Amino acid sequence: IAEARQKMASGSFDVLIADVNLPDGSGKDFAVEVRTRYPETAVIIASGDDSAAAGADGFVQLPKPYDDHMLVE
């Protein structure tokens, strides 16, 4: 999350794909932070566990594994 925060602060991004479980924090919490700080950035929550992605506060949910075609849809 720390690296992503640095990158977000240094540029503009159209979309963020965050896994629910990240090594240094909660992907859901980070998604809320990004939505608040950068409302123009679309946020997608990815998870291999449907129960972990549940309640993702209105974020687009992407089931894992996924392929590039799913991102276009």
mmCIF file of C-alpha atoms in Angstrom:
data_model
loop_
_atom_site.group_PDB
_atom_site.id
_atom_site.type_symbol
_atom_site.label_atom_id
_atom_site.label_comp_id
_atom_site.label_asym_id
_atom_site.label_seq_id
_atom_site.Cartn_x
_atom_site.Cartn_y
_atom_site.Cartn_z
ATOM 1 C CA ILE A 1 0.000 0.000 0.000
ATOM 2 C CA ALA A 2 2.852 2.372 0.793
ATOM 3 C CA GLU A 3 4.264 2.059 -2.728
ATOM 4 C CA ALA A 4 0.817 2.535 -4.277
ATOM 5 C CA ARG A 5 0.263 5.669 -2.162
ATOM 6 C CA GLN A 6 3.525 7.129 -3.478
ATOM 7 C CA LYS A 7 2.589 6.366 -7.077
ATOM 8 C CA MET A 8 -0.913 7.787 -6.655
ATOM 9 C CA ALA A 9 0.519 10.994 -5.205
ATOM 10 C CA SER A 10 2.940 11.444 -8.089
ATOM 11 C CA GLY A 11 0.537 10.973 -10.986
ATOM 12 C CA SER A 12 -2.980 10.568 -12.257
ATOM 13 C CA PHE A 13 -4.535 7.129 -12.684
ATOM 14 C CA ASP A 14 -7.766 6.113 -14.401
ATOM 15 C CA VAL A 15 -8.222 2.914 -12.424
ATOM 16 C CA LEU A 16 -6.905 1.127 -9.345
ATOM 17 C CA ILE A 17 -7.234 -2.628 -8.953
ATOM 18 C CA ALA A 18 -6.680 -3.607 -5.329
ATOM 19 C CA ASP A 19 -6.687 -7.091 -3.899
ATOM 20 C CA VAL A 20 -8.730 -7.465 -0.729
ATOM 21 C CA ASN A 21 -5.748 -8.928 1.124
ATOM 22 C CA LEU A 22 -2.498 -7.026 0.712
ATOM 23 C CA PRO A 23 0.760 -7.771 2.547
ATOM 24 C CA ASP A 24 0.822 -4.371 4.234
ATOM 25 C CA GLY A 25 -2.850 -3.662 4.871
ATOM 26 C CA SER A 26 -6.460 -3.969 3.842
ATOM 27 C CA GLY A 27 -7.247 -3.527 0.166
ATOM 28 C CA LYS A 28 -10.774 -2.434 1.079
ATOM 29 C CA ASP A 29 -9.472 0.278 3.400
ATOM 30 C CA PHE A 30 -7.035 1.451 0.747
ATOM 31 C CA ALA A 31 -9.824 1.507 -1.835
ATOM 32 C CA VAL A 32 -11.888 3.781 0.414
ATOM 33 C CA GLU A 33 -8.850 6.039 0.857
ATOM 34 C CA VAL A 34 -8.295 6.244 -2.904
ATOM 35 C CA ARG A 35 -11.980 6.918 -3.569
ATOM 36 C CA THR A 36 -11.880 9.790 -1.052
ATOM 37 C CA ARG A 37 -8.585 11.345 -2.190
ATOM 38 C CA TYR A 38 -8.896 10.665 -5.918
ATOM 39 C CA PRO A 39 -12.616 10.530 -6.801
ATOM 40 C CA GLU A 40 -11.792 10.552 -10.526
ATOM 41 C CA THR A 41 -10.015 7.176 -10.185
ATOM 42 C CA ALA A 42 -12.204 4.082 -10.663
ATOM 43 C CA VAL A 43 -11.586 1.431 -8.030
ATOM 44 C CA ILE A 44 -11.919 -2.326 -8.519
ATOM 45 C CA ILE A 45 -11.639 -4.833 -5.656
ATOM 46 C CA ALA A 46 -10.191 -8.236 -6.624
ATOM 47 C CA SER A 47 -10.573 -11.346 -4.510
ATOM 48 C CA GLY A 48 -10.495 -15.095 -4.857
ATOM 49 C CA ASP A 49 -12.840 -15.358 -1.877
ATOM 50 C CA ASP A 50 -16.411 -14.191 -2.454
ATOM 51 C CA SER A 51 -16.974 -13.697 1.264
ATOM 52 C CA ALA A 52 -13.892 -11.448 1.521
ATOM 53 C CA ALA A 53 -15.116 -9.204 -1.274
ATOM 54 C CA ALA A 54 -18.643 -9.049 0.115
ATOM 55 C CA GLY A 55 -19.545 -5.694 1.501
ATOM 56 C CA ALA A 56 -17.021 -3.930 -0.690
ATOM 57 C CA ASP A 57 -18.960 -0.691 -0.270
ATOM 58 C CA GLY A 58 -20.161 -0.299 -3.827
ATOM 59 C CA PHE A 59 -16.826 -1.002 -5.477
ATOM 60 C CA VAL A 60 -16.706 -3.054 -8.648
ATOM 61 C CA GLN A 61 -15.751 -6.581 -7.631
ATOM 62 C CA LEU A 62 -13.461 -8.710 -9.772
ATOM 63 C CA PRO A 63 -13.316 -12.433 -8.995
ATOM 64 C CA LYS A 64 -9.910 -14.100 -9.097
ATOM 65 C CA PRO A 65 -8.544 -15.635 -11.115
ATOM 66 C CA TYR A 66 -9.402 -13.235 -13.895
ATOM 67 C CA ASP A 67 -8.142 -12.611 -17.400
ATOM 68 C CA ASP A 68 -7.706 -9.426 -19.399
ATOM 69 C CA HIS A 69 -11.077 -9.853 -21.121
ATOM 70 C CA MET A 70 -12.869 -9.513 -17.787
ATOM 71 C CA LEU A 71 -11.268 -6.119 -17.243
ATOM 72 C CA VAL A 72 -12.708 -4.796 -20.496
ATOM 73 C CA GLU A 73 -16.231 -5.897 -19.583
#
